[in-house]
mmCIF file of C-alpha atoms and ligand atoms in Angstrom:
data_model
loop_
_atom_site.group_PDB
_atom_site.id
_atom_site.type_symbol
_atom_site.label_atom_id
_atom_site.label_comp_id
_atom_site.label_asym_id
_atom_site.label_seq_id
_atom_site.Cartn_x
_atom_site.Cartn_y
_atom_site.Cartn_z
ATOM 1 C CA MET A 7 -1.551 -28.552 35.114
ATOM 2 C CA SER A 8 -1.873 -31.994 33.617
ATOM 3 C CA GLN A 9 -5.628 -31.513 32.073
ATOM 4 C CA ASP A 10 -5.954 -30.032 28.956
ATOM 5 C CA LEU A 11 -6.349 -26.017 28.978
ATOM 6 C CA ARG A 12 -9.923 -24.783 28.497
ATOM 7 C CA ILE A 13 -10.838 -22.043 26.576
ATOM 8 C CA GLY A 14 -12.961 -19.965 26.589
ATOM 9 C CA VAL A 15 -13.818 -18.263 22.477
ATOM 10 C CA VAL A 16 -15.309 -14.861 22.376
ATOM 11 C CA GLY A 17 -16.580 -14.102 19.291
ATOM 12 C CA ALA A 18 -17.399 -17.111 16.590
ATOM 13 C CA GLY A 19 -17.340 -14.602 13.929
ATOM 14 C CA ALA A 20 -14.573 -15.059 10.819
ATOM 15 C CA MET A 21 -11.274 -14.288 13.525
ATOM 16 C CA GLY A 22 -12.989 -16.817 16.036
ATOM 17 C CA ALA A 23 -14.365 -19.379 13.795
ATOM 18 C CA ASP A 24 -10.811 -20.261 12.710
ATOM 19 C CA HIS A 25 -8.958 -20.422 16.081
ATOM 20 C CA ILE A 26 -12.328 -22.509 17.792
ATOM 21 C CA ALA A 27 -11.165 -25.028 13.880
ATOM 22 C CA ARG A 28 -6.868 -24.419 15.154
ATOM 23 C CA ILE A 29 -7.440 -25.370 18.704
ATOM 24 C CA THR A 30 -9.547 -28.133 18.495
ATOM 25 C CA GLN A 31 -6.873 -29.605 14.906
ATOM 26 C CA ARG A 32 -3.760 -28.542 15.920
ATOM 27 C CA ILE A 33 -3.169 -27.284 19.170
ATOM 28 C CA SER A 34 -2.309 -29.975 22.026
ATOM 29 C CA GLY A 35 -2.743 -29.443 25.155
ATOM 30 C CA ALA A 36 -5.858 -27.472 24.776
ATOM 31 C CA ARG A 37 -9.133 -27.626 23.999
ATOM 32 C CA VAL A 38 -12.409 -25.249 23.343
ATOM 33 C CA ALA A 39 -13.963 -25.631 25.867
ATOM 34 C CA ALA A 40 -17.060 -22.746 26.114
ATOM 35 C CA ILE A 41 -17.843 -20.875 23.260
ATOM 36 C CA ILE A 42 -18.533 -17.274 23.856
ATOM 37 C CA GLU A 43 -21.314 -15.640 20.466
ATOM 38 C CA PRO A 44 -24.823 -13.763 20.876
ATOM 39 C CA ASP A 45 -25.841 -15.001 17.644
ATOM 40 C CA ALA A 46 -26.955 -18.445 17.995
ATOM 41 C CA GLY A 47 -26.354 -19.820 14.302
ATOM 42 C CA ARG A 48 -22.633 -18.037 13.995
ATOM 43 C CA ALA A 49 -22.465 -20.391 17.874
ATOM 44 C CA ALA A 50 -23.828 -23.167 16.575
ATOM 45 C CA SER A 51 -22.259 -23.478 13.902
ATOM 46 C CA ALA A 52 -18.474 -22.972 15.418
ATOM 47 C CA ALA A 53 -19.698 -25.990 18.175
ATOM 48 C CA GLY A 54 -19.476 -28.323 15.203
ATOM 49 C CA ASN A 55 -15.532 -27.382 15.570
ATOM 50 C CA ALA A 56 -15.997 -27.860 19.355
ATOM 51 C CA PRO A 57 -16.685 -31.442 20.244
ATOM 52 C CA GLY A 58 -17.893 -30.979 24.030
ATOM 53 C CA ALA A 59 -17.644 -26.829 23.951
ATOM 54 C CA GLN A 60 -21.003 -25.478 26.157
ATOM 55 C CA THR A 61 -21.812 -21.851 24.726
ATOM 56 C CA PHE A 62 -23.021 -19.017 26.133
ATOM 57 C CA THR A 63 -24.084 -15.842 25.054
ATOM 58 C CA ARG A 64 -21.591 -13.898 27.780
ATOM 59 C CA ILE A 65 -18.709 -14.333 29.300
ATOM 60 C CA GLU A 66 -19.953 -13.585 32.157
ATOM 61 C CA ASP A 67 -21.873 -16.642 32.322
ATOM 62 C CA ALA A 68 -19.425 -18.993 31.272
ATOM 63 C CA ILE A 69 -16.479 -17.072 34.181
ATOM 64 C CA ALA A 70 -19.418 -18.107 36.180
ATOM 65 C CA ALA A 71 -19.907 -21.855 35.611
ATOM 66 C CA ASP A 72 -16.212 -22.457 35.674
ATOM 67 C CA ALA A 73 -16.784 -23.148 32.284
ATOM 68 C CA VAL A 74 -13.037 -21.810 31.513
ATOM 69 C CA ASP A 75 -9.394 -21.801 32.049
ATOM 70 C CA ALA A 76 -8.379 -18.447 30.130
ATOM 71 C CA VAL A 77 -10.501 -16.326 27.423
ATOM 72 C CA LEU A 78 -9.476 -16.161 23.780
ATOM 73 C CA ILE A 79 -11.055 -12.486 22.401
ATOM 74 C CA ALA A 80 -11.781 -12.784 18.516
ATOM 75 C CA THR A 81 -14.835 -10.087 18.599
ATOM 76 C CA PRO A 82 -14.080 -6.806 16.453
ATOM 77 C CA GLY A 83 -11.984 -4.453 18.533
ATOM 78 C CA GLN A 84 -14.425 -2.107 19.655
ATOM 79 C CA PHE A 85 -16.161 -5.413 21.485
ATOM 80 C CA HIS A 86 -12.857 -5.922 23.927
ATOM 81 C CA LEU A 87 -13.270 -3.673 26.761
ATOM 82 C CA PRO A 88 -16.165 -5.280 27.836
ATOM 83 C CA VAL A 89 -15.015 -9.015 27.754
ATOM 84 C CA LEU A 90 -11.002 -8.033 28.565
ATOM 85 C CA GLU A 91 -12.837 -6.256 32.151
ATOM 86 C CA PRO A 92 -14.462 -9.450 33.922
ATOM 87 C CA ALA A 93 -11.465 -11.470 32.407
ATOM 88 C CA LEU A 94 -9.309 -9.606 34.443
ATOM 89 C CA ALA A 95 -11.716 -9.481 37.589
ATOM 90 C CA ALA A 96 -11.961 -13.065 37.826
ATOM 91 C CA GLY A 97 -8.021 -13.117 37.102
ATOM 92 C CA LEU A 98 -7.535 -15.428 33.797
ATOM 93 C CA PRO A 99 -4.824 -15.496 31.204
ATOM 94 C CA ILE A 100 -6.561 -13.245 28.184
ATOM 95 C CA LEU A 101 -5.181 -14.127 24.159
ATOM 96 C CA CYS A 102 -6.616 -10.898 22.916
ATOM 97 C CA GLU A 103 -6.972 -10.790 19.089
ATOM 98 C CA LYS A 104 -5.293 -7.210 17.815
ATOM 99 C CA PRO A 105 -6.122 -4.082 18.706
ATOM 100 C CA LEU A 106 -6.420 -4.802 21.994
ATOM 101 C CA THR A 107 -9.192 -1.604 22.269
ATOM 102 C CA PRO A 108 -9.970 0.812 19.888
ATOM 103 C CA ASP A 109 -8.126 3.860 20.923
ATOM 104 C CA SER A 110 -5.364 4.503 24.036
ATOM 105 C CA GLU A 111 -7.531 5.563 27.007
ATOM 106 C CA THR A 112 -10.065 2.807 27.076
ATOM 107 C CA SER A 113 -5.923 0.626 26.654
ATOM 108 C CA ARG A 114 -4.440 2.760 29.799
ATOM 109 C CA GLN A 115 -7.557 1.435 31.608
ATOM 110 C CA VAL A 116 -6.431 -1.836 30.787
ATOM 111 C CA LEU A 117 -3.392 -2.076 31.859
ATOM 112 C CA GLU A 118 -4.292 -0.327 35.067
ATOM 113 C CA LEU A 119 -6.532 -2.973 36.033
ATOM 114 C CA GLU A 120 -4.407 -5.635 35.100
ATOM 115 C CA GLN A 121 -1.974 -4.584 37.088
ATOM 116 C CA ARG A 122 -3.876 -5.124 39.574
ATOM 117 C CA LEU A 123 -2.953 -8.244 39.295
ATOM 118 C CA ASP A 124 0.609 -10.125 39.870
ATOM 119 C CA ARG A 125 1.595 -9.996 36.850
ATOM 120 C CA PRO A 126 0.798 -9.446 33.232
ATOM 121 C CA HIS A 127 -2.092 -11.665 32.217
ATOM 122 C CA ILE A 128 -2.974 -9.713 28.584
ATOM 123 C CA GLN A 129 -0.570 -11.471 25.480
ATOM 124 C CA VAL A 130 -2.010 -9.714 22.562
ATOM 125 C CA GLY A 131 -3.008 -11.171 19.233
ATOM 126 C CA PHE A 132 0.074 -10.265 15.970
ATOM 127 C CA MET A 133 0.709 -12.866 14.624
ATOM 128 C CA ARG A 134 3.089 -11.725 12.362
ATOM 129 C CA ARG A 135 6.619 -12.015 15.289
ATOM 130 C CA PHE A 136 4.989 -15.235 14.965
ATOM 131 C CA ASP A 137 5.930 -15.699 10.850
ATOM 132 C CA PRO A 138 9.172 -17.736 11.175
ATOM 133 C CA GLU A 139 10.321 -15.430 7.806
ATOM 134 C CA TYR A 140 9.389 -12.360 10.073
ATOM 135 C CA ALA A 141 11.374 -13.942 12.974
ATOM 136 C CA ARG A 142 14.592 -14.415 11.437
ATOM 137 C CA LEU A 143 14.066 -11.008 9.569
ATOM 138 C CA ARG A 144 14.228 -10.322 12.985
ATOM 139 C CA GLU A 145 17.001 -11.925 14.000
ATOM 140 C CA LEU A 146 19.236 -11.110 11.141
ATOM 141 C CA VAL A 147 18.765 -7.760 12.230
ATOM 142 C CA ALA A 148 19.294 -7.899 15.674
ATOM 143 C CA SER A 149 22.660 -10.416 14.570
ATOM 144 C CA GLY A 150 24.089 -7.675 13.227
ATOM 145 C CA GLU A 151 25.382 -9.746 10.688
ATOM 146 C CA ALA A 152 24.442 -7.864 7.642
ATOM 147 C CA GLY A 153 25.618 -4.621 9.661
ATOM 148 C CA GLU A 154 23.760 -1.985 9.969
ATOM 149 C CA LEU A 155 19.776 -1.250 9.604
ATOM 150 C CA LEU A 156 18.879 1.787 7.707
ATOM 151 C CA MET A 157 15.647 1.205 5.952
ATOM 152 C CA VAL A 158 12.772 -0.670 6.013
ATOM 153 C CA ARG A 159 9.723 -0.446 2.886
ATOM 154 C CA ALA A 160 6.634 -2.832 2.843
ATOM 155 C CA VAL A 161 4.113 -3.233 1.238
ATOM 156 C CA HIS A 162 0.498 -4.645 2.540
ATOM 157 C CA ARG A 163 -2.210 -5.039 -0.407
ATOM 158 C CA ASN A 164 -5.584 -6.893 0.541
ATOM 159 C CA PRO A 165 -7.537 -8.152 -2.754
ATOM 160 C CA SER A 166 -9.983 -6.147 -1.946
ATOM 161 C CA VAL A 167 -12.132 -5.023 1.536
ATOM 162 C CA PRO A 168 -16.035 -5.532 3.469
ATOM 163 C CA ASP A 169 -18.162 -2.286 3.015
ATOM 164 C CA SER A 170 -17.908 -2.064 6.582
ATOM 165 C CA TYR A 171 -14.099 -1.103 6.228
ATOM 166 C CA SER A 172 -13.662 2.726 6.076
ATOM 167 C CA GLN A 173 -10.805 5.774 5.495
ATOM 168 C CA THR A 174 -9.888 5.140 9.457
ATOM 169 C CA MET A 175 -9.410 1.479 9.391
ATOM 170 C CA LEU A 176 -7.009 1.932 6.697
ATOM 171 C CA ILE A 177 -4.457 2.689 10.122
ATOM 172 C CA THR A 178 -6.771 0.502 12.922
ATOM 173 C CA ASP A 179 -7.197 -1.933 11.311
ATOM 174 C CA SER A 180 -5.097 -3.044 8.654
ATOM 175 C CA VAL A 181 -0.948 -0.139 9.574
ATOM 176 C CA VAL A 182 -1.453 -1.804 13.042
ATOM 177 C CA HIS A 183 0.108 -4.404 12.200
ATOM 178 C CA GLU A 184 3.321 -2.898 11.129
ATOM 179 C CA PHE A 185 2.988 -0.411 14.438
ATOM 180 C CA ASP A 186 3.503 -3.383 16.246
ATOM 181 C CA VAL A 187 6.333 -6.019 13.840
ATOM 182 C CA VAL A 188 8.294 -2.665 12.546
ATOM 183 C CA PRO A 189 9.070 -1.188 16.179
ATOM 184 C CA TRP A 190 9.332 -5.130 17.013
ATOM 185 C CA LEU A 191 12.053 -6.414 13.585
ATOM 186 C CA ALA A 192 13.866 -3.361 14.487
ATOM 187 C CA GLY A 193 14.406 -3.156 17.972
ATOM 188 C CA SER A 194 13.281 0.965 18.209
ATOM 189 C CA PRO A 195 10.466 2.588 18.881
ATOM 190 C CA ILE A 196 7.891 4.814 16.633
ATOM 191 C CA VAL A 197 8.328 8.766 17.256
ATOM 192 C CA SER A 198 6.750 10.316 14.262
ATOM 193 C CA VAL A 199 3.796 8.849 11.577
ATOM 194 C CA GLU A 200 2.932 10.040 8.181
ATOM 195 C CA VAL A 201 0.487 10.293 5.389
ATOM 196 C CA LYS A 202 0.977 10.782 1.523
ATOM 197 C CA TYR A 203 -1.912 10.138 -1.024
ATOM 198 C CA PRO A 204 -0.760 8.820 -4.362
ATOM 199 C CA ARG A 205 -2.692 8.383 -6.597
ATOM 200 C CA ARG A 206 -6.402 7.138 -6.230
ATOM 201 C CA ASN A 207 -7.073 3.371 -8.104
ATOM 202 C CA ASP A 208 -10.943 4.502 -9.115
ATOM 203 C CA LEU A 209 -11.232 0.391 -8.905
ATOM 204 C CA SER A 210 -11.383 1.734 -4.421
ATOM 205 C CA PRO A 211 -15.066 1.159 -3.090
ATOM 206 C CA GLU A 212 -15.784 4.901 -3.020
ATOM 207 C CA ARG A 213 -15.502 6.099 0.189
ATOM 208 C CA LEU A 214 -11.742 5.221 -0.173
ATOM 209 C CA ARG A 215 -8.811 7.251 -0.843
ATOM 210 C CA GLU A 216 -6.130 5.120 -1.064
ATOM 211 C CA PRO A 217 -3.675 3.159 -2.163
ATOM 212 C CA ILE A 218 -1.687 5.573 1.054
ATOM 213 C CA LEU A 219 1.841 5.563 2.180
ATOM 214 C CA VAL A 220 2.839 5.925 5.097
ATOM 215 C CA LEU A 221 5.984 6.949 6.748
ATOM 216 C CA ILE A 222 7.513 5.238 10.119
ATOM 217 C CA GLU A 223 10.118 7.348 11.568
ATOM 218 C CA LEU A 224 11.690 4.834 14.128
ATOM 219 C CA GLU A 225 13.696 6.845 17.496
ATOM 220 C CA ASN A 226 16.941 5.096 15.789
ATOM 221 C CA GLY A 227 16.767 6.519 12.477
ATOM 222 C CA VAL A 228 15.021 3.583 10.459
ATOM 223 C CA LEU A 229 12.996 5.100 8.710
ATOM 224 C CA VAL A 230 10.232 2.583 6.943
ATOM 225 C CA ASP A 231 7.338 3.526 4.522
ATOM 226 C CA VAL A 232 4.418 1.513 3.974
ATOM 227 C CA GLU A 233 2.423 0.909 0.792
ATOM 228 C CA MET A 234 -1.430 -0.009 1.360
ATOM 229 C CA ASN A 235 -3.739 -0.560 -1.133
ATOM 230 C CA VAL A 236 -7.079 -2.076 -0.159
ATOM 231 C CA SER A 237 -8.300 -2.985 -3.425
ATOM 232 C CA VAL A 238 -5.165 -4.203 -5.377
ATOM 233 C CA GLN A 239 -7.142 -6.560 -6.553
ATOM 234 C CA PHE A 240 -5.283 -10.052 -7.601
ATOM 235 C CA GLY A 241 -5.076 -11.447 -3.716
ATOM 236 C CA TYR A 242 -3.520 -10.726 -1.005
ATOM 237 C CA GLN A 243 0.382 -10.193 0.222
ATOM 238 C CA VAL A 244 2.336 -8.174 2.853
ATOM 239 C CA ALA A 245 5.854 -8.422 1.783
ATOM 240 C CA THR A 246 9.299 -6.720 3.650
ATOM 241 C CA GLU A 247 12.508 -5.698 2.441
ATOM 242 C CA ALA A 248 15.048 -4.030 4.881
ATOM 243 C CA VAL A 249 17.999 -2.244 3.559
ATOM 244 C CA PHE A 250 21.303 -2.629 5.684
ATOM 245 C CA GLN A 251 24.724 -1.561 5.601
ATOM 246 C CA GLN A 252 25.625 -4.403 4.000
ATOM 247 C CA GLY A 253 23.047 -5.938 1.847
ATOM 248 C CA ILE A 254 18.879 -6.715 1.247
ATOM 249 C CA ALA A 255 17.141 -8.938 2.497
ATOM 250 C CA ARG A 256 13.097 -9.255 1.462
ATOM 251 C CA ILE A 257 10.733 -11.410 3.258
ATOM 252 C CA GLY A 258 6.614 -12.572 2.226
ATOM 253 C CA GLN A 259 6.935 -11.380 -1.379
ATOM 254 C CA PRO A 260 6.284 -14.177 -3.291
ATOM 255 C CA SER A 261 4.807 -16.444 -0.820
ATOM 256 C CA GLY A 262 3.219 -18.941 -3.311
ATOM 257 C CA LEU A 263 4.332 -22.284 -5.287
ATOM 258 C CA HIS A 264 6.918 -21.691 -8.336
ATOM 259 C CA LEU A 265 5.577 -23.182 -11.163
ATOM 260 C CA TRP A 266 7.319 -23.879 -14.458
ATOM 261 C CA GLN A 267 4.794 -24.776 -17.109
ATOM 262 C CA ALA A 268 4.266 -24.494 -20.482
ATOM 263 C CA GLY A 269 6.028 -21.735 -21.608
ATOM 264 C CA ARG A 270 5.236 -19.968 -18.622
ATOM 265 C CA VAL A 271 6.604 -18.565 -14.809
ATOM 266 C CA SER A 272 4.150 -18.326 -12.516
ATOM 267 C CA THR A 273 4.076 -18.886 -8.788
ATOM 268 C CA ALA A 274 0.601 -18.650 -6.467
ATOM 269 C CA GLU A 275 -0.116 -15.935 -4.386
ATOM 270 C CA HIS A 276 -2.484 -15.633 -1.108
ATOM 271 C CA VAL A 277 -5.974 -14.167 -1.225
ATOM 272 C CA SER A 278 -6.653 -14.098 2.486
ATOM 273 C CA PHE A 279 -4.854 -13.229 5.381
ATOM 274 C CA THR A 280 -5.966 -16.365 6.801
ATOM 275 C CA THR A 281 -4.001 -18.527 4.886
ATOM 276 C CA ARG A 282 -0.412 -16.214 4.319
ATOM 277 C CA PHE A 283 -0.204 -16.093 7.992
ATOM 278 C CA ALA A 284 -2.072 -19.804 8.870
ATOM 279 C CA THR A 285 1.221 -20.796 10.407
ATOM 280 C CA ALA A 286 1.733 -17.690 12.724
ATOM 281 C CA TYR A 287 -1.582 -17.628 13.590
ATOM 282 C CA ASP A 288 -0.689 -21.645 15.041
ATOM 283 C CA ASN A 289 2.547 -20.538 16.071
ATOM 284 C CA GLU A 290 1.244 -17.106 18.099
ATOM 285 C CA ILE A 291 -1.976 -19.821 19.720
ATOM 286 C CA GLN A 292 0.766 -22.562 20.707
ATOM 287 C CA ARG A 293 3.536 -20.486 22.437
ATOM 288 C CA TRP A 294 0.409 -18.866 24.597
ATOM 289 C CA VAL A 295 -1.277 -22.117 25.360
ATOM 290 C CA ASP A 296 2.448 -23.800 26.893
ATOM 291 C CA ALA A 297 3.113 -20.114 28.289
ATOM 292 C CA VAL A 298 -0.333 -20.435 29.832
ATOM 293 C CA ARG A 299 0.111 -24.136 31.169
ATOM 294 C CA ASP A 300 3.623 -23.643 32.525
ATOM 295 C CA GLY A 301 2.682 -20.569 34.664
ATOM 296 C CA ARG A 302 4.438 -17.543 32.589
ATOM 297 C CA LEU A 303 0.923 -16.589 31.402
ATOM 298 C CA VAL A 304 2.753 -14.384 27.884
ATOM 299 C CA ASP A 305 4.634 -15.142 25.106
ATOM 300 C CA GLY A 306 4.751 -12.662 22.520
ATOM 301 C CA PRO A 307 3.114 -8.827 22.849
ATOM 302 C CA ASN A 308 1.410 -7.606 25.852
ATOM 303 C CA ALA A 309 -0.557 -4.726 26.617
ATOM 304 C CA TRP A 310 1.978 -2.602 26.800
ATOM 305 C CA ASP A 311 2.941 -3.051 23.804
ATOM 306 C CA GLY A 312 -0.980 -2.569 22.457
ATOM 307 C CA TYR A 313 -0.929 0.314 24.499
ATOM 308 C CA LEU A 314 1.692 1.592 22.398
ATOM 309 C CA VAL A 315 -0.027 0.220 18.965
ATOM 310 C CA ALA A 316 -3.539 2.785 20.479
ATOM 311 C CA LEU A 317 -0.888 5.768 20.307
ATOM 312 C CA ALA A 318 0.758 4.788 17.058
ATOM 313 C CA CYS A 319 -2.600 4.874 15.264
ATOM 314 C CA GLU A 320 -3.844 7.479 16.984
ATOM 315 C CA ALA A 321 -0.899 9.427 15.200
ATOM 316 C CA GLY A 322 -1.315 6.840 11.851
ATOM 317 C CA VAL A 323 -5.318 8.518 12.053
ATOM 318 C CA ARG A 324 -4.089 12.324 12.051
ATOM 319 C CA ALA A 325 -1.602 11.895 9.686
ATOM 320 C CA LEU A 326 -4.257 10.923 7.544
ATOM 321 C CA ASP A 327 -5.240 15.252 7.429
ATOM 322 C CA GLY A 328 -1.543 15.131 6.698
ATOM 323 C CA GLY A 329 1.701 16.261 8.567
ATOM 324 C CA VAL A 330 4.234 14.683 10.755
ATOM 325 C CA GLN A 331 2.458 13.166 13.525
ATOM 326 C CA PRO A 332 4.128 12.190 16.487
ATOM 327 C CA VAL A 333 4.741 9.537 18.776
ATOM 328 C CA ASP A 334 4.477 10.135 22.742
ATOM 329 C CA ALA A 335 5.103 6.675 25.081
ATOM 330 C CA PRO A 336 5.936 6.747 28.333
ATOM 331 C CA ALA A 337 8.380 5.083 29.609
ATOM 332 C CA ARG A 338 7.324 1.102 30.388
ATOM 333 C CA PRO A 339 6.558 0.546 32.952
ATOM 334 C CA ALA A 340 9.029 -2.241 35.307
ATOM 335 C CA PHE A 341 5.632 -4.591 35.808
ATOM 336 C CA TYR A 342 5.818 -4.623 31.424
ATOM 337 C CA ALA A 343 9.703 -5.706 30.688
HETATM 338 C C1 LIG B 13 -7.769 -7.232 8.855
HETATM 339 O O1 LIG B 13 -8.040 -7.091 9.679
HETATM 340 C C2 LIG B 13 -5.475 -8.312 9.740
HETATM 341 O O2 LIG B 13 -5.953 -7.952 10.449
HETATM 342 C C3 LIG B 13 -5.489 -8.805 8.489
HETATM 343 O O3 LIG B 13 -3.977 -9.061 9.000
HETATM 344 C C4 LIG B 13 -5.137 -6.920 7.733
HETATM 345 O O4 LIG B 13 -3.754 -7.673 6.556
HETATM 346 C C5 LIG B 13 -6.403 -6.457 6.847
HETATM 347 O O5 LIG B 13 -5.375 -5.294 6.384
HETATM 348 C C6 LIG B 13 -7.438 -6.415 7.862
HETATM 349 O O6 LIG B 13 -8.124 -5.442 7.729
#
């Protein structure tokens, strides 16, 4: 492909606007050709960051106008299916922000539609796989340099959450990332999920019972504990400690500048995932664009990975009410190997 890839970005909320600015300013080989957003104000303000982009209110219209070569879906999860269906029917490559869809049944429908095409067309936006520290940790696990991986201790801390954030979103909007990245790091699928409740943070919004401790068991016996905490107040922190036979590896904590000054040591910390994972998002989008341009279409988590995460989320939501909840995943079809 000699011309820039023409991307249609669907949804110009916070994440969509961030991707529009990223594609325009930092990604090579692609441009935002269309912004698909029903809210005219949002569309206009995002278009300010995408010179030459057309605006549409429906993906079908952008496809009919032959305005796009590929689609980046950045709407909330419940709006993904109505965009995935026409984009797949048009045979367009897709980068779909997490989650693929909000439940395993609709994710399965997406898999069926995608398998009518010659090869996978959907990449799912689990950006942590593109974070350099996570990538390094994965290499360490795979190399065996520190021996076998035994357990993983993870923290996932948000300063606060919006009013729309509900109890189940602790799992479906937040731990969803660990459900993708942990099996990828450890090279083994999730077999069960359990949730424990420590003392509640009185500073949490009244509707939330949190923090929570999520225990994830992998098929290879590795046990993962995730502190999911969305009222931590001080900043945004995603960190992992991996315990090996012969060593300990830690990533993500702290993630900012260390400053020794005036008799104090201080470290800057992120306050949002958009800055904490800025490099990961840049890498993710550049690698997707490169893959689409050279015909591979996907370079990262695919729709089957998105489906596995949907199954884990359903177990996680059940686990909010107690018990060890199994995750029964079917074998990966050859189409998604
Ligand atoms: C948000 O939607 C994200 O995807 C962030 O990565 C995560 O840390 C946060 O908890 C979610 O609400």
